[in-house]
Amino acid sequence: ALGSVVYALQQPPIYKAEALLLPPSAKDIQSLNIPGVIKVNTVEGVQEVNPDGVFAEFKKNLMSRNLQKKFILENGLMDLLAPERTTETSNEDIFAGFAGQIEIGTENENENENENTSVYIEQQDAEIASQLVNDLIKFIDTETIRLLVENIRNSIANQIRDIEYTIGSKRQMAKLLREDQTNEIEYTI
């Protein structure tokens, strides 16, 4: 027992920074819904963005290895995450170690209500842990919004291309119909 107490006291403390995530409200994502476009054609057009879909996309992006790598590289966290790295230490090992530090917890309070989602990171420095959690959430939030806006723009561009194609084909059909009518009149004359 004495040996385990001595061992426990010699270990560096590990701090856990945790953030509770709530889904966005409809008002928060109101700017992502384009009123004129969505109501025109919901089947072929831009799909309406709802809070549950945005939150699901956010959680998916939070666990995305590519976005985690981008976060580490953009924030220069390689030295922080692996201060004693050598030439044999691969970047993938560092990325995997960071992914192992991120935990997402979900719990259902009631079966009918949304689940609580929390993100936490464990580090040996409390300030670094809290800063990492806050920066990661802000980064993933920004990336999620960027990806949603990009998807909406792509949907709008596809819809515009489809409409332009439809207009072009109808003009071509009208032109052919006029030519046929002109030829028929000329033949009759």
Coordinates of N, CA and C in Angstrom, one line a residue:
A1 N 0.8 -1.2 0.0 CA 0.0 0.0 0.0 C 0.9 1.3 0.0
L2 N 1.9 1.2 0.8 CA 2.8 2.4 0.9 C 3.5 2.6 -0.5
G3 N 3.9 1.5 -1.2 CA 4.5 1.6 -2.5 C 3.6 2.2 -3.5
S4 N 2.3 1.8 -3.4 CA 1.4 2.4 -4.4 C 1.1 3.9 -4.1
V5 N 1.1 4.3 -2.9 CA 0.9 5.7 -2.5 C 2.1 6.5 -3.0
V6 N 3.3 6.0 -2.8 CA 4.5 6.7 -3.3 C 4.5 6.8 -4.8
Y7 N 4.1 5.7 -5.5 CA 4.1 5.7 -7.0 C 3.0 6.7 -7.4
A8 N 1.9 6.7 -6.8 CA 0.8 7.7 -7.2 C 1.2 9.1 -7.0
L9 N 2.0 9.4 -6.0 CA 2.4 10.8 -5.7 C 3.5 11.2 -6.7
Q10 N 4.3 10.2 -7.2 CA 5.3 10.6 -8.2 C 4.8 10.8 -9.6
Q11 N 3.6 10.4 -9.9 CA 3.0 10.5 -11.2 C 2.6 12.0 -11.4
P12 N 2.8 12.5 -12.6 CA 2.4 13.9 -12.9 C 0.8 13.9 -12.9
P13 N 0.2 15.0 -12.5 CA -1.2 15.1 -12.5 C -1.8 15.2 -13.9
I14 N -2.9 14.6 -14.1 CA -3.6 14.6 -15.4 C -4.9 15.4 -15.2
Y15 N -5.1 16.5 -16.0 CA -6.2 17.3 -15.9 C -7.2 17.0 -17.1
K16 N -8.4 17.1 -16.8 CA -9.5 16.8 -17.8 C -10.3 18.0 -18.0
A17 N -10.3 18.5 -19.2 CA -11.1 19.7 -19.6 C -12.3 19.1 -20.4
E18 N -13.5 19.5 -20.0 CA -14.7 19.0 -20.6 C -15.6 20.1 -21.0
A19 N -16.2 20.0 -22.1 CA -17.2 20.9 -22.6 C -18.5 20.2 -23.0
L20 N -19.6 20.7 -22.5 CA -20.9 20.1 -22.8 C -21.4 20.8 -24.1
L21 N -21.8 20.0 -25.1 CA -22.2 20.5 -26.4 C -23.7 20.4 -26.5
L22 N -24.4 21.5 -26.9 CA -25.8 21.5 -27.1 C -26.1 21.7 -28.6
P23 N -27.1 21.1 -29.1 CA -27.5 21.3 -30.5 C -27.9 22.7 -30.8
P24 N -27.6 23.2 -32.0 CA -28.0 24.6 -32.3 C -29.6 24.7 -32.3
S25 N -30.0 25.9 -32.0 CA -31.5 26.1 -32.1 C -31.8 26.5 -33.6
A26 N -33.1 26.5 -33.9 CA -33.5 26.8 -35.3 C -33.0 28.3 -35.6
K27 N -33.0 29.1 -34.7 CA -32.6 30.5 -34.9 C -31.1 30.6 -35.2
D28 N -30.3 29.7 -34.6 CA -28.8 29.7 -34.8 C -28.5 29.3 -36.3
I29 N -29.3 28.5 -36.9 CA -29.0 28.0 -38.3 C -29.9 28.7 -39.3
Q30 N -30.6 29.7 -38.9 CA -31.6 30.3 -39.8 C -30.9 30.9 -41.0
S31 N -29.7 31.4 -40.9 CA -29.0 31.9 -42.1 C -28.6 30.9 -43.1
L32 N -28.6 29.6 -42.7 CA -28.3 28.5 -43.7 C -29.5 28.1 -44.5
N33 N -30.6 28.5 -44.1 CA -31.8 28.2 -44.9 C -32.2 29.4 -45.8
I34 N -32.2 29.1 -47.1 CA -32.5 30.2 -48.0 C -34.0 30.2 -48.4
P35 N -34.7 31.1 -47.9 CA -36.2 31.1 -48.0 C -36.7 30.9 -49.4
G36 N -36.2 31.7 -50.4 CA -36.7 31.6 -51.7 C -36.4 30.3 -52.5
V37 N -35.3 29.8 -52.2 CA -34.8 28.6 -52.9 C -35.5 27.3 -52.4
I38 N -35.6 27.2 -51.1 CA -36.1 26.0 -50.5 C -37.6 25.8 -50.8
K39 N -38.3 26.8 -50.7 CA -39.8 26.7 -50.9 C -40.1 26.5 -52.4
V40 N -39.2 26.8 -53.3 CA -39.5 26.6 -54.8 C -39.6 25.2 -55.1
N41 N -38.6 24.4 -54.8 CA -38.6 23.0 -55.2 C -37.8 22.2 -54.2
T42 N -38.5 21.6 -53.2 CA -37.8 20.9 -52.1 C -37.3 19.5 -52.6
V43 N -37.9 19.0 -53.6 CA -37.5 17.6 -54.0 C -36.1 17.7 -54.8
E44 N -36.0 18.6 -55.8 CA -34.8 18.7 -56.6 C -33.9 19.8 -56.1
G45 N -34.4 20.7 -55.3 CA -33.6 21.9 -54.9 C -32.8 21.6 -53.6
V46 N -32.5 22.7 -53.0 CA -31.7 22.7 -51.8 C -32.5 22.2 -50.6
Q47 N -32.0 21.2 -49.9 CA -32.7 20.7 -48.8 C -32.6 21.6 -47.6
E48 N -33.7 21.7 -46.8 CA -33.7 22.6 -45.6 C -32.7 22.0 -44.6
V49 N -32.0 22.9 -43.9 CA -31.0 22.5 -42.9 C -31.8 22.6 -41.6
N50 N -31.7 21.5 -40.8 CA -32.4 21.5 -39.5 C -31.3 21.3 -38.4
P51 N -31.7 21.7 -37.2 CA -30.7 21.7 -36.1 C -30.1 20.3 -35.8
D52 N -31.0 19.2 -35.9 CA -30.5 17.9 -35.6 C -29.4 17.5 -36.7
G53 N -29.7 17.8 -37.9 CA -28.8 17.5 -39.0 C -27.4 18.2 -38.8
V54 N -27.5 19.5 -38.5 CA -26.3 20.2 -38.3 C -25.5 19.7 -37.1
F55 N -26.2 19.3 -36.0 CA -25.5 18.8 -34.8 C -24.8 17.4 -35.2
A56 N -25.6 16.6 -35.9 CA -25.0 15.3 -36.3 C -23.8 15.5 -37.2
E57 N -23.8 16.5 -38.1 CA -22.7 16.8 -38.9 C -21.5 17.3 -38.1
F58 N -21.8 18.1 -37.1 CA -20.7 18.6 -36.2 C -20.1 17.4 -35.5
K59 N -20.9 16.5 -34.9 CA -20.3 15.4 -34.2 C -19.5 14.5 -35.1
K60 N -19.9 14.3 -36.3 CA -19.2 13.5 -37.3 C -17.8 14.2 -37.6
N61 N -17.9 15.5 -37.8 CA -16.6 16.3 -38.1 C -15.7 16.3 -36.9
L62 N -16.3 16.2 -35.7 CA -15.4 16.2 -34.5 C -14.6 15.0 -34.4
M63 N -15.1 13.8 -34.9 CA -14.3 12.6 -34.9 C -13.6 12.3 -36.2
S64 N -13.6 13.2 -37.1 CA -13.0 13.1 -38.4 C -11.5 13.2 -38.2
R65 N -10.7 12.2 -38.6 CA -9.3 12.2 -38.5 C -8.7 13.3 -39.4
N66 N -9.2 13.5 -40.6 CA -8.7 14.5 -41.4 C -8.8 15.9 -40.8
L67 N -9.9 16.2 -40.2 CA -10.1 17.5 -39.6 C -9.2 17.7 -38.3
Q68 N -9.0 16.5 -37.6 CA -8.1 16.6 -36.5 C -6.7 16.9 -36.9
K69 N -6.3 16.2 -38.0 CA -4.9 16.5 -38.5 C -4.8 18.0 -38.9
K70 N -5.8 18.5 -39.6 CA -5.8 19.9 -40.1 C -5.7 20.8 -38.9
F71 N -6.5 20.5 -37.8 CA -6.4 21.3 -36.6 C -5.0 21.3 -36.0
I72 N -4.4 20.1 -35.9 CA -3.1 20.0 -35.3 C -2.1 20.8 -36.1
L73 N -2.1 20.7 -37.4 CA -1.2 21.3 -38.3 C -1.4 22.9 -38.3
E74 N -2.6 23.3 -38.4 CA -2.9 24.7 -38.5 C -2.6 25.5 -37.2
N75 N -2.7 24.7 -36.1 CA -2.4 25.4 -34.8 C -1.0 25.1 -34.3
G76 N -0.2 24.4 -35.1 CA 1.2 24.1 -34.7 C 1.3 23.3 -33.4
L77 N 0.5 22.2 -33.3 CA 0.5 21.5 -32.0 C 1.4 20.2 -32.0
M78 N 2.2 20.1 -33.1 CA 3.1 18.9 -33.2 C 4.1 18.9 -32.0
D79 N 4.7 20.0 -31.7 CA 5.7 20.1 -30.7 C 5.0 19.9 -29.3
L80 N 3.8 20.4 -29.1 CA 3.1 20.3 -27.9 C 2.7 18.8 -27.6
L81 N 2.2 18.2 -28.6 CA 1.7 16.8 -28.5 C 2.9 15.8 -28.4
A82 N 4.0 16.1 -29.0 CA 5.1 15.1 -29.0 C 6.4 15.9 -28.8
P83 N 6.7 16.5 -27.6 CA 7.9 17.3 -27.4 C 9.2 16.5 -27.5
E84 N 9.1 15.2 -27.3 CA 10.3 14.4 -27.4 C 10.3 13.5 -28.6
R85 N 9.7 14.0 -29.7 CA 9.7 13.2 -30.9 C 11.0 13.1 -31.6
T86 N 11.3 12.0 -32.2 CA 12.5 11.8 -32.9 C 12.2 11.6 -34.4
T87 N 13.2 11.3 -35.2 CA 13.0 11.1 -36.6 C 12.1 9.8 -36.9
E88 N 12.2 8.9 -35.9 CA 11.5 7.6 -36.1 C 10.0 7.8 -35.8
T89 N 9.7 8.9 -35.0 CA 8.3 9.1 -34.6 C 7.5 9.6 -35.9
S90 N 6.5 8.9 -36.3 CA 5.8 9.3 -37.4 C 4.7 10.3 -37.0
N91 N 4.3 11.1 -38.0 CA 3.2 12.1 -37.7 C 1.9 11.3 -37.4
E92 N 1.7 10.2 -38.1 CA 0.5 9.4 -37.9 C 0.4 8.9 -36.4
D93 N 1.5 8.6 -35.8 CA 1.4 8.2 -34.4 C 1.0 9.4 -33.5
I94 N 1.5 10.6 -33.8 CA 1.1 11.8 -33.1 C -0.4 12.1 -33.3
F95 N -0.8 12.0 -34.5 CA -2.3 12.2 -34.8 C -3.1 11.2 -34.1
A96 N -2.7 9.9 -34.1 CA -3.5 8.9 -33.4 C -3.5 9.1 -31.9
G97 N -2.3 9.6 -31.4 CA -2.3 9.9 -29.9 C -3.2 11.1 -29.6
F98 N -3.3 12.1 -30.4 CA -4.3 13.2 -30.2 C -5.7 12.7 -30.3
A99 N -6.0 11.8 -31.3 CA -7.3 11.3 -31.4 C -7.7 10.5 -30.2
G100 N -6.7 9.8 -29.6 CA -7.0 9.0 -28.4 C -7.2 9.9 -27.2
Q101 N -6.7 11.2 -27.2 CA -7.0 12.1 -26.1 C -8.4 12.7 -26.1
I102 N -9.0 12.7 -27.3 CA -10.3 13.3 -27.5 C -11.3 12.2 -27.2
E103 N -12.2 12.5 -26.3 CA -13.3 11.6 -26.0 C -14.6 12.3 -26.1
I104 N -15.6 11.7 -26.7 CA -16.9 12.2 -26.9 C -17.8 11.3 -26.1
G105 N -18.5 11.9 -25.1 CA -19.4 11.2 -24.3 C -20.8 11.6 -24.6
T106 N -21.7 10.6 -24.7 CA -23.1 10.9 -24.9 C -23.9 10.1 -23.9
E107 N -25.0 10.8 -23.4 CA -25.9 10.1 -22.5 C -27.3 10.6 -22.7
N108 N -28.2 9.7 -22.6 CA -29.6 10.1 -22.7 C -30.2 10.3 -21.4
E109 N -30.8 11.5 -21.2 CA -31.5 11.7 -19.9 C -32.9 11.0 -20.0
N110 N -33.6 11.2 -21.0 CA -34.9 10.6 -21.2 C -34.8 10.0 -22.6
E111 N -35.7 9.1 -22.9 CA -35.7 8.5 -24.2 C -36.2 9.5 -25.3
N112 N -37.1 10.4 -24.9 CA -37.7 11.3 -25.8 C -36.8 12.6 -26.1
E113 N -35.9 12.9 -25.2 CA -35.1 14.1 -25.3 C -33.8 13.8 -26.0
N114 N -33.2 14.9 -26.5 CA -31.9 14.8 -27.2 C -30.8 14.3 -26.2
E115 N -29.8 13.8 -26.7 CA -28.7 13.3 -25.8 C -27.7 14.4 -25.6
N116 N -27.2 14.4 -24.3 CA -26.1 15.3 -24.0 C -24.8 14.8 -24.6
T117 N -24.1 15.7 -25.2 CA -22.8 15.3 -25.8 C -21.7 16.2 -25.1
S118 N -20.7 15.5 -24.7 CA -19.6 16.3 -24.1 C -18.3 15.9 -24.8
V119 N -17.3 16.8 -24.8 CA -16.0 16.6 -25.4 C -15.0 16.9 -24.3
Y120 N -14.1 15.9 -24.1 CA -13.1 16.2 -23.1 C -11.7 15.7 -23.6
I121 N -10.7 16.4 -23.1 CA -9.3 16.1 -23.4 C -8.6 16.1 -22.1
E122 N -7.7 15.1 -22.0 CA -6.9 15.0 -20.8 C -5.4 15.4 -21.1
Q123 N -4.9 16.3 -20.3 CA -3.5 16.7 -20.5 C -2.8 16.9 -19.1
Q124 N -1.5 17.1 -19.1 CA -0.8 17.3 -17.9 C -0.9 18.8 -17.4
D125 N -1.3 19.7 -18.3 CA -1.5 21.1 -17.9 C -2.9 21.5 -18.1
A126 N -3.5 22.0 -17.0 CA -5.0 22.3 -17.1 C -5.3 23.4 -18.1
E127 N -4.5 24.4 -18.2 CA -4.7 25.5 -19.1 C -4.6 25.0 -20.6
I128 N -3.7 24.2 -20.8 CA -3.5 23.7 -22.2 C -4.7 22.8 -22.5
A129 N -5.1 22.0 -21.6 CA -6.3 21.1 -21.9 C -7.5 21.9 -22.2
S130 N -7.8 22.9 -21.4 CA -9.0 23.8 -21.6 C -8.9 24.5 -22.9
Q131 N -7.7 25.0 -23.2 CA -7.5 25.8 -24.5 C -7.7 24.8 -25.7
L132 N -7.2 23.6 -25.6 CA -7.3 22.6 -26.7 C -8.8 22.3 -26.9
V133 N -9.6 22.1 -25.8 CA -11.0 21.8 -26.0 C -11.7 23.0 -26.7
N134 N -11.5 24.2 -26.2 CA -12.1 25.4 -26.7 C -11.7 25.6 -28.2
D135 N -10.4 25.5 -28.5 CA -10.0 25.7 -29.8 C -10.5 24.6 -30.8
L136 N -10.5 23.4 -30.3 CA -11.0 22.3 -31.2 C -12.5 22.5 -31.5
I137 N -13.3 22.8 -30.5 CA -14.7 23.1 -30.7 C -14.9 24.2 -31.7
K138 N -14.2 25.3 -31.5 CA -14.3 26.5 -32.4 C -13.9 26.1 -33.8
F139 N -12.8 25.3 -34.0 CA -12.3 24.9 -35.3 C -13.4 24.0 -36.0
I140 N -13.9 23.0 -35.3 CA -14.8 22.1 -35.8 C -16.1 22.8 -36.2
D141 N -16.5 23.8 -35.4 CA -17.7 24.6 -35.6 C -17.5 25.3 -36.9
T142 N -16.4 26.0 -37.1 CA -16.1 26.8 -38.3 C -16.1 25.8 -39.5
E143 N -15.4 24.7 -39.4 CA -15.3 23.8 -40.5 C -16.7 23.2 -40.9
T144 N -17.5 22.9 -39.9 CA -18.9 22.4 -40.2 C -19.7 23.4 -40.9
I145 N -19.6 24.7 -40.5 CA -20.4 25.7 -41.2 C -19.8 25.9 -42.6
R146 N -18.5 25.8 -42.8 CA -17.9 26.0 -44.1 C -18.4 24.8 -45.0
L147 N -18.4 23.6 -44.5 CA -18.8 22.5 -45.3 C -20.3 22.5 -45.6
L148 N -21.1 22.9 -44.7 CA -22.6 23.1 -44.9 C -22.8 24.1 -46.0
V149 N -22.2 25.3 -45.9 CA -22.3 26.3 -46.9 C -21.8 25.9 -48.2
E150 N -20.7 25.1 -48.3 CA -20.2 24.6 -49.5 C -21.2 23.6 -50.2
N151 N -21.8 22.8 -49.4 CA -22.8 21.8 -49.9 C -24.1 22.6 -50.4
I152 N -24.5 23.6 -49.7 CA -25.6 24.4 -50.2 C -25.3 25.1 -51.5
R153 N -24.1 25.7 -51.6 CA -23.7 26.3 -52.8 C -23.6 25.3 -54.0
N154 N -23.1 24.1 -53.7 CA -23.0 23.1 -54.7 C -24.4 22.7 -55.2
S155 N -25.4 22.6 -54.2 CA -26.7 22.3 -54.6 C -27.4 23.4 -55.4
I156 N -27.1 24.6 -55.0 CA -27.7 25.7 -55.8 C -27.1 25.8 -57.2
A157 N -25.8 25.5 -57.3 CA -25.1 25.5 -58.6 C -25.7 24.4 -59.5
N158 N -25.9 23.2 -58.9 CA -26.5 22.1 -59.6 C -27.9 22.4 -60.1
Q159 N -28.6 23.1 -59.2 CA -30.0 23.5 -59.6 C -30.0 24.5 -60.7
I160 N -29.1 25.5 -60.6 CA -29.0 26.5 -61.7 C -28.6 25.8 -63.0
R161 N -27.6 24.9 -63.0 CA -27.2 24.2 -64.2 C -28.4 23.4 -64.8
D162 N -29.1 22.7 -63.9 CA -30.3 21.9 -64.4 C -31.3 22.8 -65.0
I163 N -31.6 24.0 -64.4 CA -32.6 24.9 -65.0 C -32.1 25.5 -66.3
E164 N -30.8 25.8 -66.4 CA -30.2 26.4 -67.6 C -30.3 25.3 -68.7
Y165 N -30.0 24.0 -68.4 CA -30.1 23.0 -69.3 C -31.6 22.8 -69.8
T166 N -32.5 22.9 -68.9 CA -33.9 22.7 -69.2 C -34.4 23.9 -70.1
I167 N -33.9 25.1 -69.8 CA -34.3 26.3 -70.6 C -33.7 26.1 -72.0
G168 N -32.4 25.7 -72.1 CA -31.7 25.5 -73.4 C -32.4 24.4 -74.2
S169 N -32.8 23.4 -73.6 CA -33.4 22.3 -74.4 C -34.8 22.7 -74.8
K170 N -35.5 23.5 -74.0 CA -36.9 24.0 -74.4 C -36.7 25.0 -75.5
R171 N -35.7 25.8 -75.5 CA -35.5 26.8 -76.6 C -35.2 26.0 -77.9
Q172 N -34.3 25.0 -77.8 CA -34.0 24.2 -78.9 C -35.2 23.5 -79.5
M173 N -36.1 23.0 -78.6 CA -37.3 22.4 -79.1 C -38.2 23.4 -79.8
A174 N -38.3 24.6 -79.2 CA -39.2 25.6 -79.8 C -38.6 26.1 -81.1
K175 N -37.3 26.1 -81.2 CA -36.7 26.5 -82.5 C -37.0 25.5 -83.6
L176 N -36.8 24.2 -83.2 CA -37.1 23.1 -84.1 C -38.6 23.1 -84.5
L177 N -39.4 23.4 -83.6 CA -40.9 23.4 -83.9 C -41.2 24.5 -84.8
R178 N -40.6 25.7 -84.6 CA -40.8 26.9 -85.5 C -40.3 26.5 -86.9
E179 N -39.1 25.9 -87.0 CA -38.5 25.5 -88.3 C -39.4 24.5 -89.0
D180 N -40.0 23.5 -88.2 CA -40.9 22.6 -88.8 C -42.2 23.3 -89.3
Q181 N -42.7 24.2 -88.5 CA -43.9 25.0 -89.0 C -43.6 25.8 -90.2
T182 N -42.4 26.4 -90.2 CA -42.0 27.3 -91.4 C -41.9 26.4 -92.6
N183 N -41.2 25.2 -92.5 CA -41.1 24.3 -93.6 C -42.5 23.8 -94.1
E184 N -43.4 23.6 -93.1 CA -44.7 23.1 -93.5 C -45.5 24.2 -94.2
I185 N -45.3 25.4 -93.8 CA -46.0 26.5 -94.5 C -45.4 26.7 -95.8
E186 N -44.1 26.7 -95.9 CA -43.5 26.9 -97.2 C -43.9 25.8 -98.2
Y187 N -44.0 24.5 -97.7 CA -44.4 23.4 -98.5 C -45.8 23.6 -99.0
T188 N -46.7 24.1 -98.1 CA -48.1 24.3 -98.4 C -48.2 25.4 -99.5
I189 N -47.4 26.5 -99.3 CA -47.5 27.6 -100.3 C -47.0 27.1 -101.6

